[in-house]
mmCIF file of C-alpha atoms and ligand atoms in Angstrom:
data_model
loop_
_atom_site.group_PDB
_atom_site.id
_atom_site.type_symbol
_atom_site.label_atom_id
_atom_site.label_comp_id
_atom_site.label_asym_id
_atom_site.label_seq_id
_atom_site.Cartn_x
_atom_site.Cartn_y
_atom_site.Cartn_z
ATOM 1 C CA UNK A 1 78.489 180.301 114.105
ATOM 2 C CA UNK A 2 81.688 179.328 112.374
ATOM 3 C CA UNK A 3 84.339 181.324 114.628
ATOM 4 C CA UNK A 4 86.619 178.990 115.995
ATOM 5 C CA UNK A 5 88.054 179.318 119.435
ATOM 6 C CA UNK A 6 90.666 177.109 121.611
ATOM 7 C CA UNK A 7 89.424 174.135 123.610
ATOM 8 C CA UNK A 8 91.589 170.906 125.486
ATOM 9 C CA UNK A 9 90.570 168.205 123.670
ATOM 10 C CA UNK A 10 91.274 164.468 125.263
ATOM 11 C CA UNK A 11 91.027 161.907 122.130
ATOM 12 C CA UNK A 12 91.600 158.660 122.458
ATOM 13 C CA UNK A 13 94.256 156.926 120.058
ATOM 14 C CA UNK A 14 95.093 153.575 119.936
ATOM 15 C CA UNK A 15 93.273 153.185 123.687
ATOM 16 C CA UNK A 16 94.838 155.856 125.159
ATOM 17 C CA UNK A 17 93.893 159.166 126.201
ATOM 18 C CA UNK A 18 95.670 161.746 123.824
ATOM 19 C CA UNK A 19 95.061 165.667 125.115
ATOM 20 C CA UNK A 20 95.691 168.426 123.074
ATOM 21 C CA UNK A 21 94.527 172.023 122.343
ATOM 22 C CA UNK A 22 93.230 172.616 119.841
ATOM 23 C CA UNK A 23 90.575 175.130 117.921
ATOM 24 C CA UNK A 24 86.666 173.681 117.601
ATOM 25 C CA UNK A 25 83.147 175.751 116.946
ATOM 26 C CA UNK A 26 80.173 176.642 118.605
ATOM 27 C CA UNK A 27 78.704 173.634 116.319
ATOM 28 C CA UNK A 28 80.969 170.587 117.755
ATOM 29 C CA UNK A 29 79.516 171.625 121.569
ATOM 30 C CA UNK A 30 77.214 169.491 122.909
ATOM 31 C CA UNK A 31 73.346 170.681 123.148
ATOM 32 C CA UNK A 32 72.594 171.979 125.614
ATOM 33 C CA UNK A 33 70.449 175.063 127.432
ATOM 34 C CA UNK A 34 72.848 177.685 128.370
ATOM 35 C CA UNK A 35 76.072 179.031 126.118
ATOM 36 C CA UNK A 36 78.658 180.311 128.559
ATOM 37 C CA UNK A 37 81.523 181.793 127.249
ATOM 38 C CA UNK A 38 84.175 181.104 129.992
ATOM 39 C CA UNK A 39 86.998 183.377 131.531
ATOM 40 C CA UNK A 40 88.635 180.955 133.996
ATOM 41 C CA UNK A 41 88.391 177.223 134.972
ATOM 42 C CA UNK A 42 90.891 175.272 137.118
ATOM 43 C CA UNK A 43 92.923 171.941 137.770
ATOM 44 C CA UNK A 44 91.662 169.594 140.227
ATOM 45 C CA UNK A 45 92.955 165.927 140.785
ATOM 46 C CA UNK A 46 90.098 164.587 138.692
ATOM 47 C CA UNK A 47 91.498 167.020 135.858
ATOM 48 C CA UNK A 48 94.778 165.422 136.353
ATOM 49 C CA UNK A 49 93.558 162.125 136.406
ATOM 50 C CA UNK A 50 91.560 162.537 133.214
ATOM 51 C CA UNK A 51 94.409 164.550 131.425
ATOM 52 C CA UNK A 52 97.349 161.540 132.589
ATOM 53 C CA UNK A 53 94.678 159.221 131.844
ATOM 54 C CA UNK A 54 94.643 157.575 135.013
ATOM 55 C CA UNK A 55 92.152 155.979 136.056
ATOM 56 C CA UNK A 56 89.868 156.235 133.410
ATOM 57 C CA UNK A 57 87.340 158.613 134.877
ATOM 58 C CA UNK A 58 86.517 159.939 131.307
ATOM 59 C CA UNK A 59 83.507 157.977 130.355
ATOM 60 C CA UNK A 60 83.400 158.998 126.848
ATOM 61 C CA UNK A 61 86.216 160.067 123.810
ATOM 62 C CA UNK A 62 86.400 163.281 122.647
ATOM 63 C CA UNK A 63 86.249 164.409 125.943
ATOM 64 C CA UNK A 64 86.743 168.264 126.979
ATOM 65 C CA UNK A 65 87.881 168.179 130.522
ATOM 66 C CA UNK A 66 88.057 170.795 133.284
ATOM 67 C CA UNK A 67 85.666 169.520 136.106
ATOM 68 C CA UNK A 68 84.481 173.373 137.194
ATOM 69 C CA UNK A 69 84.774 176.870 135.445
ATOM 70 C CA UNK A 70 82.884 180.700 135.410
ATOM 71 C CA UNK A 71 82.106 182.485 132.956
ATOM 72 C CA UNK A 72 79.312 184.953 130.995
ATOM 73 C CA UNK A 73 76.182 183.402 129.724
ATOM 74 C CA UNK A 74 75.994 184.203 125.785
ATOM 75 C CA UNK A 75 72.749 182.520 124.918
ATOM 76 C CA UNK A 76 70.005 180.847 126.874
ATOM 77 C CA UNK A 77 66.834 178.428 126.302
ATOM 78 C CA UNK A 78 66.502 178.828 129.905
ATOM 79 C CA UNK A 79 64.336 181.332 131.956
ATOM 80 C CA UNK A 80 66.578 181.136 134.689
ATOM 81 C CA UNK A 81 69.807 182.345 133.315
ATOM 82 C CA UNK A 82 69.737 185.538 130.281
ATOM 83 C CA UNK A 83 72.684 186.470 128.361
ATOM 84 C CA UNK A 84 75.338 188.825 130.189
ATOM 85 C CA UNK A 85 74.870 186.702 133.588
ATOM 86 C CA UNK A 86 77.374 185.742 135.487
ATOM 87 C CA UNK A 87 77.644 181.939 136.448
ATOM 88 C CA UNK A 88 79.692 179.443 138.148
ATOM 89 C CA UNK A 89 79.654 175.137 136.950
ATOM 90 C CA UNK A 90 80.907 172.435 139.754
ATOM 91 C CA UNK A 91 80.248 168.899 139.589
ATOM 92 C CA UNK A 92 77.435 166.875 137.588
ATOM 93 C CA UNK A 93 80.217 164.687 136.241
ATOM 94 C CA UNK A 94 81.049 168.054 133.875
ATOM 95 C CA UNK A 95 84.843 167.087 132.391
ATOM 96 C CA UNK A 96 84.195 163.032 132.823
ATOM 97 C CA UNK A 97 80.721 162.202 131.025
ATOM 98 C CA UNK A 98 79.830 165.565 129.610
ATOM 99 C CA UNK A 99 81.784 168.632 128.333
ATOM 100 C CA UNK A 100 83.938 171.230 130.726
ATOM 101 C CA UNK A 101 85.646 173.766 131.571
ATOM 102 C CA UNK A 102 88.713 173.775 129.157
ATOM 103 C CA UNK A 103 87.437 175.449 126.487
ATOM 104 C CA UNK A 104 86.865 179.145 125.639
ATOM 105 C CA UNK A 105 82.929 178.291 124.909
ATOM 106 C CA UNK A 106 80.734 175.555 126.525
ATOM 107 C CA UNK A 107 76.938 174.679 126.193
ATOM 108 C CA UNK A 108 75.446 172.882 129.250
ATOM 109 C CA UNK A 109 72.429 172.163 131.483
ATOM 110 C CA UNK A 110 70.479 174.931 133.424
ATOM 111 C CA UNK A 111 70.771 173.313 136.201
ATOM 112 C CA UNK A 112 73.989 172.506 136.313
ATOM 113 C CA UNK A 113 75.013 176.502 136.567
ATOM 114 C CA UNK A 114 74.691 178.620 139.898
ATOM 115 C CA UNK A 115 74.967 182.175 140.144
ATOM 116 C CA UNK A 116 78.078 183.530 140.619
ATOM 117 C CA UNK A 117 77.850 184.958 144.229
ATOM 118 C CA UNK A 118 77.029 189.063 144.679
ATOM 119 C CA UNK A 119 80.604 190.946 144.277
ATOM 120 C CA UNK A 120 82.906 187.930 143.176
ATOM 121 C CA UNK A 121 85.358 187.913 140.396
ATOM 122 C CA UNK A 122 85.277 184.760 138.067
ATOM 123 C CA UNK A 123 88.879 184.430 139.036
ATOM 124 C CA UNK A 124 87.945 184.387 141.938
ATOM 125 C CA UNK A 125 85.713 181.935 141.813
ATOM 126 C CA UNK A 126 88.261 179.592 140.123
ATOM 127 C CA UNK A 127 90.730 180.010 142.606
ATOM 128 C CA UNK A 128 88.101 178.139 145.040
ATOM 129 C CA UNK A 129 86.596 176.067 142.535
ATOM 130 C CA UNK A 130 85.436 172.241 143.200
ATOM 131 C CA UNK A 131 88.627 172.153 145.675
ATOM 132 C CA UNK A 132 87.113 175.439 147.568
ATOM 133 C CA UNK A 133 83.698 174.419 147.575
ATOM 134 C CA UNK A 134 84.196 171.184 148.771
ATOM 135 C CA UNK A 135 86.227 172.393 151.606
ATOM 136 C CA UNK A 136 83.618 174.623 152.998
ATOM 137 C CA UNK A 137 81.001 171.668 152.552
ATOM 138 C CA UNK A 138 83.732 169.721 154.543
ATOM 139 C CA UNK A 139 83.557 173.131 157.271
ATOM 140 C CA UNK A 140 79.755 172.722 156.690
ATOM 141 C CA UNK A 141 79.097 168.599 157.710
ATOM 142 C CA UNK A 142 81.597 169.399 160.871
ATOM 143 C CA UNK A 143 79.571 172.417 162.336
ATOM 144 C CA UNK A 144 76.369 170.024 161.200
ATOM 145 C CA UNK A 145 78.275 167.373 163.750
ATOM 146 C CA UNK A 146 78.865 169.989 166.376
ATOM 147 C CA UNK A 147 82.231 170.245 166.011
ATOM 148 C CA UNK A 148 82.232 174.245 166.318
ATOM 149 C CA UNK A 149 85.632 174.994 167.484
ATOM 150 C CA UNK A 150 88.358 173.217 168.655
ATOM 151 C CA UNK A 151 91.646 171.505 167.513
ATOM 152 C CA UNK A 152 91.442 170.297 163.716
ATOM 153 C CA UNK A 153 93.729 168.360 161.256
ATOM 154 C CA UNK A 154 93.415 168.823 157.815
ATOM 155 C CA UNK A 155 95.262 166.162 155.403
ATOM 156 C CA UNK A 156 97.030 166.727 151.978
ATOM 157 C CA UNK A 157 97.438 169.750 152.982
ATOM 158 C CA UNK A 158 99.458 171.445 150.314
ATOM 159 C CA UNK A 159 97.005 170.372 147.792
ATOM 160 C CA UNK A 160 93.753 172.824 146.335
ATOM 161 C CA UNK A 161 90.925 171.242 149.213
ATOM 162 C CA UNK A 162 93.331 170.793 152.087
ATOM 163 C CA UNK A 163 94.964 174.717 151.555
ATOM 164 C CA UNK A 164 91.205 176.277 150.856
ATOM 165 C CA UNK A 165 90.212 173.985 154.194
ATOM 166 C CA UNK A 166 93.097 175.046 156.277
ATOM 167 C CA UNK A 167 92.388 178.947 155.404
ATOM 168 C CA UNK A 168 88.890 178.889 155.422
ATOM 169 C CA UNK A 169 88.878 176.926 159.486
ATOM 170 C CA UNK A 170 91.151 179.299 160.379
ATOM 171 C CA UNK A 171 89.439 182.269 159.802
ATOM 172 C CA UNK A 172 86.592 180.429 161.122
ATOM 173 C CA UNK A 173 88.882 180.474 164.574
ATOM 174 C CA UNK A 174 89.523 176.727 164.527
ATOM 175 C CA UNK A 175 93.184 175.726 166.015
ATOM 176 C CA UNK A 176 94.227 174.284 162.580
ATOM 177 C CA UNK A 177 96.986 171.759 162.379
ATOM 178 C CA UNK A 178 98.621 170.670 159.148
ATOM 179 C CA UNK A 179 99.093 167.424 157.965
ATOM 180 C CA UNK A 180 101.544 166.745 155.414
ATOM 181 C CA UNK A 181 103.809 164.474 153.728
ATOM 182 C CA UNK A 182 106.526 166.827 153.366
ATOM 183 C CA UNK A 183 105.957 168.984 156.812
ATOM 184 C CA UNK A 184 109.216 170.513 156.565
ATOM 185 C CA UNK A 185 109.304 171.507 152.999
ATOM 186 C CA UNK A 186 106.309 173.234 153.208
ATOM 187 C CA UNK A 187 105.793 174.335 156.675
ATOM 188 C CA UNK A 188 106.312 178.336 155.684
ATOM 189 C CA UNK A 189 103.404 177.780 153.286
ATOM 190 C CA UNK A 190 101.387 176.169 155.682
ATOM 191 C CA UNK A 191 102.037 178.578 158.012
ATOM 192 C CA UNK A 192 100.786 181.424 156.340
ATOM 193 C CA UNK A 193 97.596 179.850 155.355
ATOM 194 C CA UNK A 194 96.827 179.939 159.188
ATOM 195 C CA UNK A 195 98.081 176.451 160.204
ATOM 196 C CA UNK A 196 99.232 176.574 164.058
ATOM 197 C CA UNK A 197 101.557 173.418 163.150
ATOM 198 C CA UNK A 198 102.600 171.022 160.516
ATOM 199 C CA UNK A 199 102.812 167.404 161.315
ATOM 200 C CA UNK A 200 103.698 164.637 159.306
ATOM 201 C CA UNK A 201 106.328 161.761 158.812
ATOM 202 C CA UNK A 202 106.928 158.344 157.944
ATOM 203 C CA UNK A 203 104.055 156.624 160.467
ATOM 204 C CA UNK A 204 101.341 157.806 158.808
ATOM 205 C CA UNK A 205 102.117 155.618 155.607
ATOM 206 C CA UNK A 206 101.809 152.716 158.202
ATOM 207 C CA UNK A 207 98.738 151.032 159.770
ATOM 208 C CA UNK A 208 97.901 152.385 162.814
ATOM 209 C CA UNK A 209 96.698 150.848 166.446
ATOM 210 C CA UNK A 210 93.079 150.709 166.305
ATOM 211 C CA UNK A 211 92.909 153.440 169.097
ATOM 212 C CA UNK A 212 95.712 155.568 170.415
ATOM 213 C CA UNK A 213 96.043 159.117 172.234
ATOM 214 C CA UNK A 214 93.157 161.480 171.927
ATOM 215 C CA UNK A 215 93.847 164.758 169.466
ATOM 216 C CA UNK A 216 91.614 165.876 167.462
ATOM 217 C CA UNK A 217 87.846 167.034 167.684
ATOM 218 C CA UNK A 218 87.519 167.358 164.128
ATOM 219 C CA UNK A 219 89.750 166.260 160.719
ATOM 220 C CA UNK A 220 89.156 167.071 156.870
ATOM 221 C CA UNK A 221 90.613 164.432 155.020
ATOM 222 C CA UNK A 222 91.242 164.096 151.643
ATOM 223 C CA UNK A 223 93.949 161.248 151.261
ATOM 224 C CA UNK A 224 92.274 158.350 152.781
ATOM 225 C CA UNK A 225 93.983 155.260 153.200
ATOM 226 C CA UNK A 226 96.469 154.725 156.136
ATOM 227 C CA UNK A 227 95.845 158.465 156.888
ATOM 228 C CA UNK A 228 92.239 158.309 157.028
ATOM 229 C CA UNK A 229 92.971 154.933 159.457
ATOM 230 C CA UNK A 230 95.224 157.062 161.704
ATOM 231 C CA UNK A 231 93.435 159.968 162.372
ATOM 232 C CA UNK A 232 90.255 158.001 162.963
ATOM 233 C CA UNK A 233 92.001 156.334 165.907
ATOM 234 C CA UNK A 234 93.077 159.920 167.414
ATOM 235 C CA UNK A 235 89.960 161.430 167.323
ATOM 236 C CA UNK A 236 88.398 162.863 170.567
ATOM 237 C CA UNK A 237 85.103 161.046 171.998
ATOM 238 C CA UNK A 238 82.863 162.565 169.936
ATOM 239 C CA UNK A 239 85.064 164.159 167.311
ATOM 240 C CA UNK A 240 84.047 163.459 163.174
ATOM 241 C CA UNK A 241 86.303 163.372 160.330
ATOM 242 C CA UNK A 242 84.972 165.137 157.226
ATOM 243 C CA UNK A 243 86.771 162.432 154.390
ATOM 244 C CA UNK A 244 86.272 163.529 150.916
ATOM 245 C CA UNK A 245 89.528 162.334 149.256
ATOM 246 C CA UNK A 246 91.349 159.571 148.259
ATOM 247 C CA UNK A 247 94.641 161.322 147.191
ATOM 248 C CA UNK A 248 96.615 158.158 149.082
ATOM 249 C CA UNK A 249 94.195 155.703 147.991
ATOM 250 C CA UNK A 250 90.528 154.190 148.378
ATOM 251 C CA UNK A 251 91.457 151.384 150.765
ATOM 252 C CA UNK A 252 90.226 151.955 154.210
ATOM 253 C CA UNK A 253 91.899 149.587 156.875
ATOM 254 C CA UNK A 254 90.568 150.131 160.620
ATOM 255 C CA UNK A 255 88.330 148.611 163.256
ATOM 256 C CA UNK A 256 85.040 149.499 164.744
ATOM 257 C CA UNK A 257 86.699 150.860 167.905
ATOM 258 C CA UNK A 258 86.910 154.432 167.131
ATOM 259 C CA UNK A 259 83.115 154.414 166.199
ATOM 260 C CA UNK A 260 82.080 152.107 169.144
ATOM 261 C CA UNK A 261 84.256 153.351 171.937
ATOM 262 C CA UNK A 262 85.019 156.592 171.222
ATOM 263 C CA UNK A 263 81.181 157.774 169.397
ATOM 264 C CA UNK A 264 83.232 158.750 166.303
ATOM 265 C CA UNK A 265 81.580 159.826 163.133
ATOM 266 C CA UNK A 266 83.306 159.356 159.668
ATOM 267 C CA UNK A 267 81.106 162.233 157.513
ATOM 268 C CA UNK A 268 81.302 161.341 153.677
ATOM 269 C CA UNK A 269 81.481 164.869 151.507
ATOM 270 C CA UNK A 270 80.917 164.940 147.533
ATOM 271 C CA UNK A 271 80.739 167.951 145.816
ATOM 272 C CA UNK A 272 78.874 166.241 142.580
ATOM 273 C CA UNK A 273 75.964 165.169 143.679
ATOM 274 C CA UNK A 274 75.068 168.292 146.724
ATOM 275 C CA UNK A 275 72.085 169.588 146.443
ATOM 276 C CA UNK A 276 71.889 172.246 144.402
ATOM 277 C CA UNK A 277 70.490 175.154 147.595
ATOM 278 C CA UNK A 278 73.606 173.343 149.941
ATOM 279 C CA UNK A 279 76.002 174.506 146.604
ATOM 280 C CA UNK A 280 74.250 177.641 146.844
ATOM 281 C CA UNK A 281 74.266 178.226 150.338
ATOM 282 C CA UNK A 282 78.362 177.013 150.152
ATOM 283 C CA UNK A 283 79.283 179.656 147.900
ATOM 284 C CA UNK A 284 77.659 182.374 149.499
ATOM 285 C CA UNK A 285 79.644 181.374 152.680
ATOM 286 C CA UNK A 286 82.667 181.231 150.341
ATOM 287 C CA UNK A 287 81.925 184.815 148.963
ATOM 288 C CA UNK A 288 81.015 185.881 152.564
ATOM 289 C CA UNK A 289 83.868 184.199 154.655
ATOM 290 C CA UNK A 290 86.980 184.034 151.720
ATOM 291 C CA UNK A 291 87.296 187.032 150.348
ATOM 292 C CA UNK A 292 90.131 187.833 147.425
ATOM 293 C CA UNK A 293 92.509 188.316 149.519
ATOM 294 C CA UNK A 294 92.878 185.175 151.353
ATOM 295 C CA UNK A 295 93.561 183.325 148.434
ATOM 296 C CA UNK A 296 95.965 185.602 146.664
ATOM 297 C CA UNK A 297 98.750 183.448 147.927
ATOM 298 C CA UNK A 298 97.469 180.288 147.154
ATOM 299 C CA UNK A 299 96.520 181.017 143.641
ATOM 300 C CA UNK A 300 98.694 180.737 140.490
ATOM 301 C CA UNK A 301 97.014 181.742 137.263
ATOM 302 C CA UNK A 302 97.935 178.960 134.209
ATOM 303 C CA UNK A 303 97.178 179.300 130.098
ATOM 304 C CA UNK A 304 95.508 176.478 128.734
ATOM 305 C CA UNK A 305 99.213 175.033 127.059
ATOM 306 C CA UNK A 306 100.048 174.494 130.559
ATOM 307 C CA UNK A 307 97.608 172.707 131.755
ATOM 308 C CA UNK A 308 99.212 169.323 130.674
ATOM 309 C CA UNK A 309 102.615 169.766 131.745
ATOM 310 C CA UNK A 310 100.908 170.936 135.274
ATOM 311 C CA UNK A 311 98.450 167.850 135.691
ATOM 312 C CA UNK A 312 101.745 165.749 136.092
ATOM 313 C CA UNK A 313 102.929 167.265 139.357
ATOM 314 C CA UNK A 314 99.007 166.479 140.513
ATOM 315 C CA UNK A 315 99.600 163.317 140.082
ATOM 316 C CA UNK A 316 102.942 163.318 141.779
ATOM 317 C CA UNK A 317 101.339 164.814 144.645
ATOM 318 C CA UNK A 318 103.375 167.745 144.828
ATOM 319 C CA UNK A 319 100.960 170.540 143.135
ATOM 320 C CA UNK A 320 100.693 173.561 145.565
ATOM 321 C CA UNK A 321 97.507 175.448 146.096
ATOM 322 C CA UNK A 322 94.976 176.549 143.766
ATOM 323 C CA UNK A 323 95.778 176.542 139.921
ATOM 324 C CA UNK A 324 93.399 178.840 137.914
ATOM 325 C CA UNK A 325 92.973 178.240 134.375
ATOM 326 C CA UNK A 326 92.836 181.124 131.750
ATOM 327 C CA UNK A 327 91.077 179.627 129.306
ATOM 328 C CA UNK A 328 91.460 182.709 127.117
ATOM 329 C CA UNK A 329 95.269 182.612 127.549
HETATM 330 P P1 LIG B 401 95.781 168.080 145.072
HETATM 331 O O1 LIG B 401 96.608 167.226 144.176
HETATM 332 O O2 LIG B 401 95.776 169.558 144.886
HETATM 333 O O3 LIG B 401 96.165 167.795 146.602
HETATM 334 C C1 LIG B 401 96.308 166.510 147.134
HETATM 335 C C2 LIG B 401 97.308 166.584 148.278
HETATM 336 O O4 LIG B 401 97.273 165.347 148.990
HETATM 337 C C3 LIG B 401 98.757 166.746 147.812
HETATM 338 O O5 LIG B 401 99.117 168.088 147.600
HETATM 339 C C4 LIG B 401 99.524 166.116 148.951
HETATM 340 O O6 LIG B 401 99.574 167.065 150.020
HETATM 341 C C5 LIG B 401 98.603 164.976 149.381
HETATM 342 N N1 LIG B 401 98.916 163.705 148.712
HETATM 343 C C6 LIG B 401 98.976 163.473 147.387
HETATM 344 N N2 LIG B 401 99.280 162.189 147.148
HETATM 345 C C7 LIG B 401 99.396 161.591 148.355
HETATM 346 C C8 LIG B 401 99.695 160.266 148.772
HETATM 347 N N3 LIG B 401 99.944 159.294 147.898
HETATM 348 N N4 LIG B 401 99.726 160.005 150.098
HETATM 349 C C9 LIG B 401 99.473 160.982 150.997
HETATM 350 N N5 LIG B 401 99.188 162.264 150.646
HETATM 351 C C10 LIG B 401 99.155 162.559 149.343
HETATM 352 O O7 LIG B 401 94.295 167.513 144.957
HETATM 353 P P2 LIG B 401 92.928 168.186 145.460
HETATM 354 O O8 LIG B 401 93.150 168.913 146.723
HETATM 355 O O9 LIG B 401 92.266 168.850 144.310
HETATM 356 O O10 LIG B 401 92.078 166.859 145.746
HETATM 357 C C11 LIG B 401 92.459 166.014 146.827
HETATM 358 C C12 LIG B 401 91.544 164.797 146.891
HETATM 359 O O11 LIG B 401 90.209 165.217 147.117
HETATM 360 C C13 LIG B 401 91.512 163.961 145.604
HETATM 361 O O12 LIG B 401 91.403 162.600 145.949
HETATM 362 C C14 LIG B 401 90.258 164.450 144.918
HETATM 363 O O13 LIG B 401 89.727 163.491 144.045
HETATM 364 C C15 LIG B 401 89.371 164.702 146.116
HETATM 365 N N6 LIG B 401 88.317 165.656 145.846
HETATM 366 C C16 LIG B 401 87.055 165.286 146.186
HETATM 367 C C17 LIG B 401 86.000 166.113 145.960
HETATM 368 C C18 LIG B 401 84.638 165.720 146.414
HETATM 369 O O14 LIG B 401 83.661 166.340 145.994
HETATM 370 N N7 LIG B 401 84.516 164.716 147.266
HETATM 371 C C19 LIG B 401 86.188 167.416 145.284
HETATM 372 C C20 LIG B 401 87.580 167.772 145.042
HETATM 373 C C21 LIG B 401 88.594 166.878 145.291
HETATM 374 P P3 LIG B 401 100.835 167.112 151.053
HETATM 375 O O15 LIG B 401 102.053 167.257 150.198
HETATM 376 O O16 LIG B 401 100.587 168.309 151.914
HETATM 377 O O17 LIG B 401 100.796 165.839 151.816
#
């Protein structure tokens, strides 16, 4: 098929990652099992990192990135998935080694796809995304710890995990507390997402004692670094942090005395590599346990042109929310 249709394309010129949209056909997709033609994808950090070019997560040049997306299945080698089905794509290095979400059309692996959950929009969808999904597999490896109710902190808060994470334990009747770099900037937003209080300030850019005053039974954190550091040292006997970000860096500076003194556990969380019936499980919670309206003011709905421009402020740290991505815009 010769039609052509509107993709982001990431060249690289002269060493450095060039992105532009532009129109491509069916015949320079990958192979692949399953055609989907996709409504909505989204912008994560790794989507901002691969658009900026920082980092250099894309493995390979052309590169079409958008790390998740949902869509219609248009033609399938696979007898799990027929046309007219509705599917959702997160993780498998999708929009680093092999093909995304920023493109109208996309062919990919079976097995890469999961249904899209009983009675949810692919907007919908979108407006969780990796970001959503990882959250609740955050939610998940806490209640796996026993941490079942209680006081939590949730890190980079303002960003697409730590809003979804913040909403999502709150419902969940957790007494959520926000943790910010700009508390009073966006303490409204914060607010309304279900936090009980913002925190944040200049100490938690600054290495912390190896133990100090008990707070927390449970954290999600996705900035790492001193932050990671500090909350590990306030963390109730027996409390875990759920850490699946490094928004303020990879670097992990602390001592054994949290984990030796105080029985803390640091649970690692990656949404590429889960299992595909935890993903499943995941975002039948999310369907179950977010519905639309929760997210409606988290979520801001972006054309494909913007997606550049946007993946800037990502990397500036000051993107709010969930950004959807029309791809059909
Ligand atoms: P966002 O950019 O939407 O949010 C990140 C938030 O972290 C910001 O909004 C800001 O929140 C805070 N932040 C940013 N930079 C810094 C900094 N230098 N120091 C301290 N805080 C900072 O990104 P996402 O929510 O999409 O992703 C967050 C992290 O989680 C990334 O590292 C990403 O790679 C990772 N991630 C991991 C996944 C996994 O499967 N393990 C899946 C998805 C994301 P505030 O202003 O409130 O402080």
């Amino acid at each position: 098929m010769t039609t052509s249709f509107q993709a982001l394309v990431v060249d690289q010129i002269d060493g450095k990652p060039v992105p532009t949209v532009k129109q491509i056909t069916q015949a320079d997709l990958p192979a692949g099992e399953v055609l989907v033609a996709i409504d909505y994808s989204s912008i994560n950090y790794k989507d901002a990192m691969a658009i900026t070019g920082t980092g250099k997560i894309i493995r390979s040049f052309p590169m079409v990135p958008g790390i998740d997306f949902a869509g219609t299945v248009v033609e399938s080698r696979s007898a799990d998935y027929q046309a007219g089905d509705k599917v959702v794509l997160t993780g498998w290095s999708v929009g680093e080694r092999f093909w995304g979400g920023y493109s109208q059309m996309q062919r990919v692996k079976a097995e890469w796809l999961v249904p899209l959950p009983q009675g949810m929009r692919t907007q919908s969808a979108m407006a969780i995304g990796t970001a959503g999904l990882t959250a609740m597999l955050c939610v998940m490896a806490l209640e796996d710890a026993g941490v079942k109710s209680g006081n939590i902190v949730v890190s980079g808060a303002n960003g697409g995990v730590g809003s979804v994470a913040i909403s999502l334990l709150a419902r969940l009747g957790y007494e959520v507390t926000a943790l910010s770099q700009r508390p009073d900037e966006n303490r409204d937003y914060l607010l309304s997402l279900g936090a009980k209080d913002v925190i944040g300030g200049p100490e938690w850019k600054e290495k912390p004692a190896p133990l100090a005053s008990q707070r927390w039974q449970g954290a999600v954190d996705v900035v790492g670094g001193t932050v990671l550091a500090r909350l590990l040292s306030e963390m109730d006997y027996g409390g875990a942090v759920a850490a699946c970000g490094l928004a303020g860096g990879f670097g992990l500076d602390t001592t054994v005395m949290p984990f030796i003194l105080r029985g803390v556990r640091l649970l690692g969380v990656d949404s590429v590599m889960c299992p595909k019936a935890r993903r499943i499980a995941a975002w039948d919670r999310l369907a179950r346990e977010f519905a639309a309206p929760a997210q409606a003011h988290m979520e801001r709905v972006v054309g494909l042109g913007e997606v550049i421009a946007l993946s800037k402020d990502f990397m500036a740290g000051t993107s709010r929310g969930r950004v959807v991505v029309d791809v059909n815009r």
